[in-house]
PDB file of C-alpha atoms and ligand atoms in Angstrom:
ATOM      1  CA  UNK A  39      -0.004  -0.125   0.061  1.00 68.00           C
ATOM      2  CA  UNK A  40       1.409   3.549  -0.881  1.00 73.00           C
ATOM      3  CA  UNK A  41       2.727   5.271   2.493  1.00 82.00           C
ATOM      4  CA  UNK A  42       0.532   8.328   1.245  1.00 87.00           C
ATOM      5  CA  UNK A  43      -2.603   6.395   1.590  1.00 90.00           C
ATOM      6  CA  UNK A  44      -1.518   4.809   5.062  1.00 89.00           C
ATOM      7  CA  UNK A  45      -0.482   8.301   6.300  1.00 93.00           C
ATOM      8  CA  UNK A  46      -3.533   9.942   5.181  1.00 94.00           C
ATOM      9  CA  UNK A  47      -5.806   7.157   7.042  1.00 95.00           C
ATOM     10  CA  UNK A  48      -3.840   7.657  10.183  1.00 94.00           C
ATOM     11  CA  UNK A  49      -4.286  11.455  10.024  1.00 95.00           C
ATOM     12  CA  UNK A  50      -8.083  11.342   9.352  1.00 94.00           C
ATOM     13  CA  UNK A  51      -8.791   8.654  11.956  1.00 93.00           C
ATOM     14  CA  UNK A  52      -7.297  10.883  14.580  1.00 92.00           C
ATOM     15  CA  UNK A  53      -9.055  13.921  13.121  1.00 93.00           C
ATOM     16  CA  UNK A  54     -12.330  12.372  13.057  1.00 91.00           C
ATOM     17  CA  UNK A  55     -12.271  10.319  16.118  1.00 90.00           C
ATOM     18  CA  UNK A  56     -12.764   7.227  14.090  1.00 94.00           C
ATOM     19  CA  UNK A  57     -11.875   3.462  14.723  1.00 95.00           C
ATOM     20  CA  UNK A  58     -11.535   1.094  11.854  1.00 96.00           C
ATOM     21  CA  UNK A  59     -12.784  -2.539  12.662  1.00 96.00           C
ATOM     22  CA  UNK A  60     -12.052  -5.601  10.156  1.00 97.00           C
ATOM     23  CA  UNK A  61     -13.160  -9.108  10.122  1.00 95.00           C
ATOM     24  CA  UNK A  62     -10.831 -11.827  10.427  1.00 93.00           C
ATOM     25  CA  UNK A  63     -11.667 -12.695   6.697  1.00 93.00           C
ATOM     26  CA  UNK A  64     -10.705  -9.353   5.334  1.00 96.00           C
ATOM     27  CA  UNK A  65      -7.507  -9.085   3.020  1.00 94.00           C
ATOM     28  CA  UNK A  66      -4.192  -8.808   4.808  1.00 93.00           C
ATOM     29  CA  UNK A  67      -3.761  -5.252   3.812  1.00 93.00           C
ATOM     30  CA  UNK A  68      -6.926  -4.291   5.326  1.00 96.00           C
ATOM     31  CA  UNK A  69      -6.097  -6.219   8.615  1.00 95.00           C
ATOM     32  CA  UNK A  70      -2.945  -4.379   8.985  1.00 94.00           C
ATOM     33  CA  UNK A  71      -4.589  -0.870   8.901  1.00 94.00           C
ATOM     34  CA  UNK A  72      -7.451  -1.902  11.335  1.00 96.00           C
ATOM     35  CA  UNK A  73      -7.531  -0.735  14.936  1.00 96.00           C
ATOM     36  CA  UNK A  74      -9.308  -4.220  15.887  1.00 96.00           C
ATOM     37  CA  UNK A  75      -9.458  -7.357  13.864  1.00 95.00           C
ATOM     38  CA  UNK A  76     -11.871 -10.114  15.007  1.00 91.00           C
ATOM     39  CA  UNK A  77     -14.998 -12.298  14.456  1.00 87.00           C
ATOM     40  CA  UNK A  78     -18.488 -10.780  14.700  1.00 79.00           C
ATOM     41  CA  UNK A  79     -18.933 -11.090  18.241  1.00 76.00           C
ATOM     42  CA  UNK A  80     -15.672  -9.471  19.240  1.00 86.00           C
ATOM     43  CA  UNK A  81     -16.254  -6.684  16.771  1.00 89.00           C
ATOM     44  CA  UNK A  82     -19.756  -6.249  18.030  1.00 78.00           C
ATOM     45  CA  UNK A  83     -18.709  -5.932  21.621  1.00 84.00           C
ATOM     46  CA  UNK A  84     -15.786  -3.511  20.480  1.00 90.00           C
ATOM     47  CA  UNK A  85     -18.317  -1.339  18.517  1.00 85.00           C
ATOM     48  CA  UNK A  86     -20.556  -0.943  21.815  1.00 83.00           C
ATOM     49  CA  UNK A  87     -17.695  -0.430  24.160  1.00 87.00           C
ATOM     50  CA  UNK A  88     -15.365   2.057  22.050  1.00 83.00           C
ATOM     51  CA  UNK A  89     -18.385   4.631  21.608  1.00 79.00           C
ATOM     52  CA  UNK A  90     -16.206   6.169  18.546  1.00 86.00           C
ATOM     53  CA  UNK A  91     -17.797   9.125  16.801  1.00 89.00           C
ATOM     54  CA  UNK A  92     -17.140   7.353  13.530  1.00 92.00           C
ATOM     55  CA  UNK A  93     -16.713   3.600  12.889  1.00 93.00           C
ATOM     56  CA  UNK A  94     -15.297   2.450   9.561  1.00 95.00           C
ATOM     57  CA  UNK A  95     -16.321  -1.164   9.178  1.00 95.00           C
ATOM     58  CA  UNK A  96     -14.296  -3.452   6.890  1.00 97.00           C
ATOM     59  CA  UNK A  97     -16.622  -6.421   6.192  1.00 96.00           C
ATOM     60  CA  UNK A  98     -19.951  -7.005   4.859  1.00 96.00           C
ATOM     61  CA  UNK A  99     -23.355  -5.257   5.448  1.00 95.00           C
ATOM     62  CA  UNK A 100     -24.721  -7.242   8.239  1.00 95.00           C
ATOM     63  CA  UNK A 101     -21.579  -6.752  10.277  1.00 94.00           C
ATOM     64  CA  UNK A 102     -21.933  -2.969   9.883  1.00 94.00           C
ATOM     65  CA  UNK A 103     -25.754  -3.277  10.716  1.00 95.00           C
ATOM     66  CA  UNK A 104     -25.006  -5.036  13.737  1.00 94.00           C
ATOM     67  CA  UNK A 105     -22.358  -2.573  14.990  1.00 92.00           C
ATOM     68  CA  UNK A 106     -24.822   0.309  14.301  1.00 93.00           C
ATOM     69  CA  UNK A 107     -27.576  -1.677  16.339  1.00 93.00           C
ATOM     70  CA  UNK A 108     -25.137  -1.688  19.342  1.00 90.00           C
ATOM     71  CA  UNK A 109     -23.710   1.720  18.920  1.00 89.00           C
ATOM     72  CA  UNK A 110     -26.605   3.794  17.540  1.00 90.00           C
ATOM     73  CA  UNK A 111     -24.716   7.275  18.465  1.00 89.00           C
ATOM     74  CA  UNK A 112     -21.852   6.342  16.261  1.00 89.00           C
ATOM     75  CA  UNK A 113     -21.670   7.040  12.449  1.00 92.00           C
ATOM     76  CA  UNK A 114     -21.049   3.494  11.074  1.00 93.00           C
ATOM     77  CA  UNK A 115     -19.843   3.466   7.474  1.00 94.00           C
ATOM     78  CA  UNK A 116     -19.155   0.163   5.517  1.00 95.00           C
ATOM     79  CA  UNK A 117     -15.995   0.762   3.815  1.00 95.00           C
ATOM     80  CA  UNK A 118     -16.879  -1.304   0.622  1.00 96.00           C
ATOM     81  CA  UNK A 119     -20.588  -0.246   0.223  1.00 94.00           C
ATOM     82  CA  UNK A 120     -21.502  -3.084  -2.075  1.00 95.00           C
ATOM     83  CA  UNK A 121     -20.159  -5.906   0.189  1.00 97.00           C
ATOM     84  CA  UNK A 122     -23.085  -8.097   1.101  1.00 96.00           C
ATOM     85  CA  UNK A 123     -23.355 -11.529   2.278  1.00 95.00           C
ATOM     86  CA  UNK A 124     -25.222 -14.356   0.231  1.00 94.00           C
ATOM     87  CA  UNK A 125     -26.108 -16.202   3.536  1.00 96.00           C
ATOM     88  CA  UNK A 126     -27.906 -13.191   5.018  1.00 96.00           C
ATOM     89  CA  UNK A 127     -29.834 -13.021   1.935  1.00 95.00           C
ATOM     90  CA  UNK A 128     -31.225 -16.477   2.358  1.00 95.00           C
ATOM     91  CA  UNK A 129     -33.988 -15.763   4.707  1.00 97.00           C
ATOM     92  CA  UNK A 130     -36.436 -12.948   5.594  1.00 96.00           C
ATOM     93  CA  UNK A 131     -38.382 -11.895   8.616  1.00 96.00           C
ATOM     94  CA  UNK A 132     -41.543 -12.971   6.786  1.00 97.00           C
ATOM     95  CA  UNK A 133     -39.720 -16.489   6.324  1.00 98.00           C
ATOM     96  CA  UNK A 134     -39.532 -16.583  10.044  1.00 98.00           C
ATOM     97  CA  UNK A 135     -43.004 -15.480  10.736  1.00 97.00           C
ATOM     98  CA  UNK A 136     -44.144 -18.497   8.472  1.00 97.00           C
ATOM     99  CA  UNK A 137     -42.023 -20.942  10.419  1.00 98.00           C
ATOM    100  CA  UNK A 138     -43.406 -19.490  13.808  1.00 97.00           C
ATOM    101  CA  UNK A 139     -46.955 -20.408  12.562  1.00 97.00           C
ATOM    102  CA  UNK A 140     -45.577 -24.065  11.944  1.00 97.00           C
ATOM    103  CA  UNK A 141     -43.826 -24.606  15.192  1.00 98.00           C
ATOM    104  CA  UNK A 142     -45.672 -21.994  17.510  1.00 95.00           C
ATOM    105  CA  UNK A 143     -44.004 -23.469  20.667  1.00 93.00           C
ATOM    106  CA  UNK A 144     -40.511 -22.702  19.404  1.00 97.00           C
ATOM    107  CA  UNK A 145     -38.251 -19.493  20.045  1.00 97.00           C
ATOM    108  CA  UNK A 146     -36.216 -18.410  17.189  1.00 98.00           C
ATOM    109  CA  UNK A 147     -32.195 -18.005  17.266  1.00 98.00           C
ATOM    110  CA  UNK A 148     -30.716 -16.466  14.407  1.00 97.00           C
ATOM    111  CA  UNK A 149     -26.995 -16.517  13.199  1.00 96.00           C
ATOM    112  CA  UNK A 150     -25.903 -12.943  13.163  1.00 95.00           C
ATOM    113  CA  UNK A 151     -24.903 -13.212   9.717  1.00 95.00           C
ATOM    114  CA  UNK A 152     -28.483 -12.019   8.777  1.00 97.00           C
ATOM    115  CA  UNK A 153     -30.643  -9.036   7.924  1.00 97.00           C
ATOM    116  CA  UNK A 154     -31.964  -6.443  10.293  1.00 97.00           C
ATOM    117  CA  UNK A 155     -35.492  -7.647   9.230  1.00 97.00           C
ATOM    118  CA  UNK A 156     -34.847 -11.227  10.199  1.00 98.00           C
ATOM    119  CA  UNK A 157     -33.086 -10.139  13.422  1.00 98.00           C
ATOM    120  CA  UNK A 158     -36.170  -8.094  14.520  1.00 97.00           C
ATOM    121  CA  UNK A 159     -38.336 -11.295  14.673  1.00 97.00           C
ATOM    122  CA  UNK A 160     -35.766 -13.451  16.637  1.00 97.00           C
ATOM    123  CA  UNK A 161     -35.428 -14.086  20.447  1.00 97.00           C
ATOM    124  CA  UNK A 162     -31.741 -13.973  20.044  1.00 97.00           C
ATOM    125  CA  UNK A 163     -28.799 -13.966  17.627  1.00 96.00           C
ATOM    126  CA  UNK A 164     -25.665 -16.012  17.800  1.00 94.00           C
ATOM    127  CA  UNK A 165     -22.394 -16.240  16.233  1.00 90.00           C
ATOM    128  CA  UNK A 166     -20.611 -19.566  15.466  1.00 89.00           C
ATOM    129  CA  UNK A 167     -18.795 -19.109  18.734  1.00 86.00           C
ATOM    130  CA  UNK A 168     -21.709 -19.068  20.906  1.00 90.00           C
ATOM    131  CA  UNK A 169     -24.476 -20.749  18.969  1.00 94.00           C
ATOM    132  CA  UNK A 170     -24.751 -23.752  21.117  1.00 95.00           C
ATOM    133  CA  UNK A 171     -24.954 -21.630  24.487  1.00 95.00           C
ATOM    134  CA  UNK A 172     -27.558 -19.435  22.916  1.00 96.00           C
ATOM    135  CA  UNK A 173     -29.873 -22.164  21.848  1.00 97.00           C
ATOM    136  CA  UNK A 174     -29.337 -23.801  25.282  1.00 97.00           C
ATOM    137  CA  UNK A 175     -30.429 -20.452  26.851  1.00 97.00           C
ATOM    138  CA  UNK A 176     -33.526 -20.128  24.661  1.00 97.00           C
ATOM    139  CA  UNK A 177     -36.621 -20.544  26.784  1.00 96.00           C
ATOM    140  CA  UNK A 178     -38.181 -23.403  24.747  1.00 97.00           C
ATOM    141  CA  UNK A 179     -37.462 -27.054  24.155  1.00 97.00           C
ATOM    142  CA  UNK A 180     -37.859 -26.548  20.395  1.00 98.00           C
ATOM    143  CA  UNK A 181     -35.907 -23.695  18.453  1.00 98.00           C
ATOM    144  CA  UNK A 182     -36.276 -22.428  15.140  1.00 98.00           C
ATOM    145  CA  UNK A 183     -32.695 -21.844  13.694  1.00 98.00           C
ATOM    146  CA  UNK A 184     -31.697 -19.907  10.493  1.00 97.00           C
ATOM    147  CA  UNK A 185     -30.512 -18.898   8.166  1.00 97.00           C
ATOM    148  CA  UNK A 186     -27.487 -21.248   8.038  1.00 96.00           C
ATOM    149  CA  UNK A 187     -28.217 -25.002   7.454  1.00 95.00           C
ATOM    150  CA  UNK A 188     -24.694 -26.160   8.011  1.00 93.00           C
ATOM    151  CA  UNK A 189     -24.323 -24.258  11.341  1.00 95.00           C
ATOM    152  CA  UNK A 190     -27.758 -25.450  12.339  1.00 96.00           C
ATOM    153  CA  UNK A 191     -27.194 -29.162  11.694  1.00 95.00           C
ATOM    154  CA  UNK A 192     -23.855 -28.950  13.859  1.00 94.00           C
ATOM    155  CA  UNK A 193     -25.464 -27.150  16.736  1.00 96.00           C
ATOM    156  CA  UNK A 194     -28.352 -29.887  16.634  1.00 96.00           C
ATOM    157  CA  UNK A 195     -25.629 -32.473  17.293  1.00 94.00           C
ATOM    158  CA  UNK A 196     -24.503 -30.476  20.404  1.00 95.00           C
ATOM    159  CA  UNK A 197     -27.902 -29.890  22.189  1.00 97.00           C
ATOM    160  CA  UNK A 198     -30.983 -32.199  23.247  1.00 96.00           C
ATOM    161  CA  UNK A 199     -33.260 -29.529  22.100  1.00 98.00           C
ATOM    162  CA  UNK A 200     -35.061 -29.969  18.903  1.00 97.00           C
ATOM    163  CA  UNK A 201     -34.105 -27.650  16.104  1.00 98.00           C
ATOM    164  CA  UNK A 202     -36.120 -26.536  13.131  1.00 98.00           C
ATOM    165  CA  UNK A 203     -33.569 -25.454  10.575  1.00 98.00           C
ATOM    166  CA  UNK A 204     -33.880 -23.032   7.571  1.00 98.00           C
ATOM    167  CA  UNK A 205     -32.026 -24.543   4.669  1.00 96.00           C
ATOM    168  CA  UNK A 206     -29.996 -21.575   3.743  1.00 96.00           C
ATOM    169  CA  UNK A 207     -26.100 -21.468   3.125  1.00 93.00           C
ATOM    170  CA  UNK A 208     -23.190 -19.422   2.242  1.00 91.00           C
ATOM    171  CA  UNK A 209     -22.021 -19.789  -1.275  1.00 90.00           C
ATOM    172  CA  UNK A 210     -18.154 -19.751   0.026  1.00 90.00           C
ATOM    173  CA  UNK A 211     -18.320 -22.395   2.586  1.00 89.00           C
ATOM    174  CA  UNK A 212     -21.124 -24.603   1.042  1.00 87.00           C
ATOM    175  CA  UNK A 213     -19.036 -24.801  -2.178  1.00 85.00           C
ATOM    176  CA  UNK A 214     -16.082 -26.103  -0.569  1.00 87.00           C
ATOM    177  CA  UNK A 215     -14.448 -29.226  -2.126  1.00 90.00           C
ATOM    178  CA  UNK A 216     -13.563 -31.833   0.404  1.00 93.00           C
ATOM    179  CA  UNK A 217     -10.835 -33.049  -2.092  1.00 94.00           C
ATOM    180  CA  UNK A 218      -8.647 -30.186  -1.335  1.00 94.00           C
ATOM    181  CA  UNK A 219      -8.825 -31.088   2.431  1.00 95.00           C
ATOM    182  CA  UNK A 220      -8.001 -34.586   1.750  1.00 95.00           C
ATOM    183  CA  UNK A 221      -5.145 -33.698  -0.491  1.00 95.00           C
ATOM    184  CA  UNK A 222      -3.591 -31.356   2.277  1.00 95.00           C
ATOM    185  CA  UNK A 223      -4.215 -33.974   4.997  1.00 96.00           C
ATOM    186  CA  UNK A 224      -1.912 -36.285   2.929  1.00 96.00           C
ATOM    187  CA  UNK A 225       0.640 -33.940   2.575  1.00 96.00           C
ATOM    188  CA  UNK A 226       0.497 -32.576   6.216  1.00 97.00           C
ATOM    189  CA  UNK A 227      -0.253 -35.716   8.142  1.00 96.00           C
ATOM    190  CA  UNK A 228       0.638 -34.254  11.555  1.00 96.00           C
ATOM    191  CA  UNK A 229      -1.257 -31.202  11.100  1.00 97.00           C
ATOM    192  CA  UNK A 230      -4.367 -30.422  13.171  1.00 98.00           C
ATOM    193  CA  UNK A 231      -7.491 -29.846  11.067  1.00 97.00           C
ATOM    194  CA  UNK A 232      -9.767 -26.868  12.363  1.00 97.00           C
ATOM    195  CA  UNK A 233     -13.053 -26.386  10.699  1.00 95.00           C
ATOM    196  CA  UNK A 234     -15.749 -23.671  10.801  1.00 93.00           C
ATOM    197  CA  UNK A 235     -19.146 -24.936  11.487  1.00 92.00           C
ATOM    198  CA  UNK A 236     -20.562 -23.020   8.389  1.00 91.00           C
ATOM    199  CA  UNK A 237     -18.526 -25.879   6.329  1.00 91.00           C
ATOM    200  CA  UNK A 238     -20.445 -28.675   4.800  1.00 90.00           C
ATOM    201  CA  UNK A 239     -20.947 -31.746   7.318  1.00 90.00           C
ATOM    202  CA  UNK A 240     -18.348 -33.807   5.484  1.00 92.00           C
ATOM    203  CA  UNK A 241     -15.636 -31.238   6.448  1.00 93.00           C
ATOM    204  CA  UNK A 242     -16.641 -31.304   9.985  1.00 93.00           C
ATOM    205  CA  UNK A 243     -16.455 -35.162  10.233  1.00 92.00           C
ATOM    206  CA  UNK A 244     -12.810 -35.272   9.066  1.00 93.00           C
ATOM    207  CA  UNK A 245     -11.952 -32.157  11.412  1.00 95.00           C
ATOM    208  CA  UNK A 246     -10.049 -32.563  14.637  1.00 97.00           C
ATOM    209  CA  UNK A 247     -12.049 -29.244  16.085  1.00 96.00           C
ATOM    210  CA  UNK A 248     -15.097 -27.639  14.874  1.00 94.00           C
ATOM    211  CA  UNK A 249     -14.560 -23.881  15.847  1.00 93.00           C
ATOM    212  CA  UNK A 250     -15.635 -20.450  15.114  1.00 90.00           C
ATOM    213  CA  UNK A 251     -12.797 -18.063  14.051  1.00 90.00           C
ATOM    214  CA  UNK A 252     -12.305 -16.661  17.585  1.00 88.00           C
ATOM    215  CA  UNK A 253     -12.010 -20.312  18.824  1.00 91.00           C
ATOM    216  CA  UNK A 254      -9.436 -21.307  16.147  1.00 94.00           C
ATOM    217  CA  UNK A 255      -7.239 -18.387  17.557  1.00 94.00           C
ATOM    218  CA  UNK A 256      -7.660 -19.513  20.952  1.00 94.00           C
ATOM    219  CA  UNK A 257      -7.063 -23.180  20.055  1.00 97.00           C
ATOM    220  CA  UNK A 258      -3.769 -22.434  17.849  1.00 97.00           C
ATOM    221  CA  UNK A 259      -2.553 -20.460  20.958  1.00 97.00           C
ATOM    222  CA  UNK A 260      -2.926 -23.156  23.323  1.00 97.00           C
ATOM    223  CA  UNK A 261      -1.925 -26.126  21.114  1.00 97.00           C
ATOM    224  CA  UNK A 262       1.380 -27.896  21.035  1.00 96.00           C
ATOM    225  CA  UNK A 263       0.709 -28.477  17.319  1.00 97.00           C
ATOM    226  CA  UNK A 264       2.966 -26.540  14.706  1.00 97.00           C
ATOM    227  CA  UNK A 265       0.850 -27.014  11.637  1.00 97.00           C
ATOM    228  CA  UNK A 266      -2.758 -26.421  11.146  1.00 98.00           C
ATOM    229  CA  UNK A 267      -5.087 -27.059   7.991  1.00 97.00           C
ATOM    230  CA  UNK A 268      -7.894 -24.392   8.363  1.00 96.00           C
ATOM    231  CA  UNK A 269     -11.353 -24.854   7.122  1.00 95.00           C
ATOM    232  CA  UNK A 270     -12.751 -21.341   6.597  1.00 93.00           C
ATOM    233  CA  UNK A 271     -12.570 -18.363   4.609  1.00 92.00           C
ATOM    234  CA  UNK A 272      -8.888 -17.989   3.255  1.00 91.00           C
ATOM    235  CA  UNK A 273      -8.462 -14.311   4.797  1.00 91.00           C
ATOM    236  CA  UNK A 274      -8.195 -16.189   8.200  1.00 94.00           C
ATOM    237  CA  UNK A 275      -4.985 -17.813   7.072  1.00 95.00           C
ATOM    238  CA  UNK A 276      -3.377 -14.177   7.036  1.00 95.00           C
ATOM    239  CA  UNK A 277      -4.863 -13.437  10.520  1.00 95.00           C
ATOM    240  CA  UNK A 278      -3.376 -16.673  12.060  1.00 97.00           C
ATOM    241  CA  UNK A 279       0.054 -16.167  10.357  1.00 97.00           C
ATOM    242  CA  UNK A 280       0.382 -12.686  11.695  1.00 95.00           C
ATOM    243  CA  UNK A 281      -0.586 -13.669  15.295  1.00 96.00           C
ATOM    244  CA  UNK A 282       1.521 -17.055  15.367  1.00 98.00           C
ATOM    245  CA  UNK A 283       4.496 -16.408  12.879  1.00 97.00           C
ATOM    246  CA  UNK A 284       6.280 -19.549  14.154  1.00 97.00           C
ATOM    247  CA  UNK A 285       3.484 -21.685  13.288  1.00 98.00           C
ATOM    248  CA  UNK A 286       2.283 -23.205   9.714  1.00 98.00           C
ATOM    249  CA  UNK A 287      -1.206 -22.736   8.231  1.00 97.00           C
ATOM    250  CA  UNK A 288      -2.774 -24.166   5.084  1.00 96.00           C
ATOM    251  CA  UNK A 289      -6.221 -23.594   3.576  1.00 94.00           C
ATOM    252  CA  UNK A 290      -8.537 -26.659   3.713  1.00 92.00           C
ATOM    253  CA  UNK A 291     -10.152 -25.731   0.534  1.00 81.00           C
ATOM    254  CA  UNK A 292     -10.838 -22.950  -1.858  1.00 83.00           C
ATOM    255  CA  UNK A 293     -13.071 -20.868   0.572  1.00 90.00           C
ATOM    256  CA  UNK A 294     -13.281 -17.524  -0.716  1.00 91.00           C
ATOM    257  CA  UNK A 295     -15.974 -14.909   0.045  1.00 94.00           C
ATOM    258  CA  UNK A 296     -15.866 -12.403  -2.903  1.00 94.00           C
ATOM    259  CA  UNK A 297     -17.692  -9.600  -0.909  1.00 96.00           C
ATOM    260  CA  UNK A 298     -15.075  -9.975   1.879  1.00 95.00           C
ATOM    261  CA  UNK A 299     -12.327  -9.256  -0.746  1.00 94.00           C
ATOM    262  CA  UNK A 300     -14.166  -6.006  -2.035  1.00 97.00           C
ATOM    263  CA  UNK A 301     -12.494  -3.634   0.721  1.00 97.00           C
ATOM    264  CA  UNK A 302      -9.437  -1.668  -0.345  1.00 96.00           C
ATOM    265  CA  UNK A 303      -7.205   0.801   1.329  1.00 95.00           C
ATOM    266  CA  UNK A 304      -8.526   3.372  -1.124  1.00 95.00           C
ATOM    267  CA  UNK A 305     -12.187   2.675  -0.120  1.00 95.00           C
ATOM    268  CA  UNK A 306     -11.149   2.925   3.587  1.00 96.00           C
ATOM    269  CA  UNK A 307      -9.599   6.237   2.742  1.00 95.00           C
ATOM    270  CA  UNK A 308     -12.709   7.255   0.911  1.00 94.00           C
ATOM    271  CA  UNK A 309     -14.947   6.535   3.754  1.00 94.00           C
ATOM    272  CA  UNK A 310     -12.961   8.516   6.245  1.00 94.00           C
ATOM    273  CA  UNK A 311     -12.668  11.495   3.856  1.00 90.00           C
ATOM    274  CA  UNK A 312     -16.498  11.779   3.134  1.00 79.00           C
ATOM    275  CA  UNK A 313     -17.990   9.662   5.938  1.00 65.00           C
ATOM    276  CA  UNK A 314     -19.699   7.887   3.172  1.00 63.00           C
ATOM    277  CA  UNK A 315     -23.420   6.915   3.899  1.00 73.00           C
ATOM    278  CA  UNK A 316     -23.764   6.090   7.348  1.00 92.00           C
ATOM    279  CA  UNK A 317     -25.710   2.906   7.959  1.00 94.00           C
ATOM    280  CA  UNK A 318     -29.379   3.657   8.758  1.00 94.00           C
ATOM    281  CA  UNK A 319     -31.581   1.174  10.409  1.00 96.00           C
ATOM    282  CA  UNK A 320     -35.476   1.475   9.973  1.00 94.00           C
ATOM    283  CA  UNK A 321     -36.759   2.759  13.349  1.00 92.00           C
ATOM    284  CA  UNK A 322     -39.606   0.235  13.406  1.00 92.00           C
ATOM    285  CA  UNK A 323     -37.198  -2.673  13.594  1.00 96.00           C
ATOM    286  CA  UNK A 324     -34.071  -1.105  15.374  1.00 96.00           C
ATOM    287  CA  UNK A 325     -35.099  -1.800  19.031  1.00 95.00           C
ATOM    288  CA  UNK A 326     -36.237  -5.293  18.603  1.00 97.00           C
ATOM    289  CA  UNK A 327     -33.239  -6.255  16.415  1.00 97.00           C
ATOM    290  CA  UNK A 328     -30.920  -4.571  18.999  1.00 95.00           C
ATOM    291  CA  UNK A 329     -32.462  -6.490  21.863  1.00 96.00           C
ATOM    292  CA  UNK A 330     -31.692  -9.925  19.931  1.00 96.00           C
ATOM    293  CA  UNK A 331     -28.004  -8.813  19.317  1.00 94.00           C
ATOM    294  CA  UNK A 332     -27.568  -7.513  22.793  1.00 92.00           C
ATOM    295  CA  UNK A 333     -28.635 -10.995  24.168  1.00 94.00           C
ATOM    296  CA  UNK A 334     -26.098 -12.491  21.764  1.00 92.00           C
ATOM    297  CA  UNK A 335     -23.382 -10.468  23.478  1.00 88.00           C
ATOM    298  CA  UNK A 336     -24.570 -11.513  26.867  1.00 89.00           C
ATOM    299  CA  UNK A 337     -24.643 -15.203  26.200  1.00 87.00           C
ATOM    300  CA  UNK A 338     -21.484 -17.142  25.999  1.00 70.00           C
TER     301      UNK A 338
HETATM  302  S1  SF4 B 443     -18.209 -15.924   4.102  1.00 97.24           S
HETATM  303 FE1  SF4 B 443     -20.293 -16.496   3.623  1.00 97.24          FE
HETATM  304  S2  SF4 B 443     -21.260 -15.939   5.752  1.00 97.24           S
HETATM  305 FE2  SF4 B 443     -19.417 -14.969   5.607  1.00 97.24          FE
HETATM  306  S3  SF4 B 443     -19.790 -12.857   4.750  1.00 97.24           S
HETATM  307 FE3  SF4 B 443     -19.103 -14.280   2.908  1.00 97.24          FE
HETATM  308  S4  SF4 B 443     -21.135 -15.056   2.174  1.00 97.24           S
HETATM  309 FE4  SF4 B 443     -21.499 -14.196   4.236  1.00 97.24          FE
END
């Protein structure tokens, strides 16, 4: 990245009381200029606690919306305005209302990778890190879970509750090819295999551990292993290499989220210069959606 852009980002950040948050799947260049890098849960908590005047979010739309829900006084700008999430688009609030009619005794738990509309209809959101704890905490024995089928199927194996799962999926994780993982395992037989629960079940069966991104970082930190095969979006490899330069990491498959790669340093600078279009949440949805997200941050 040209020094001029880096210096200008630093200058504007101070001048405008801004913080830059980046998801662990963001390109390495973006992770390097961020004040905080983390998973959805960590970044949501930071957005709520930092109370910055301006939050530049490097990720996709639902993440910036979640930050705005928890930090309504801040101006939250999504650095790459077109970055959206195919998983979040899979299920609407109307879809959930239909499921509630079908399963009237069931509370709804929604993965945070979802629209504000869906969040506003849900009892609590969850991340991959606390999905089991949130389902366990729901005040019903039956739980409607969406929008991710793979995550819901995995959670169902970790709880005695009955889950009614919406059949949505993330195009990047769902399209992962198990042959890549098997080839890498043959090449690195002594490596630990860590897989994200959004991945197809066949990846989970072949994993040593099923973990969200925050859990992967904590596991690598505490593990004696020196090699890891990582089954999630490939931006995570850079994050792990930065944190643990003495360990080796390889991608389990070709899991690449096109939307996560849209953020560039130039767009971050543009967002700081212009403040861009701050995220706006429709007032009739904001309070209910924020309550569901707050519950997520309080559990697990
Ligand atoms: S990796 Fe999948 S779930 Fe994550 S932002 Fe991209 S499309 Fe959405």
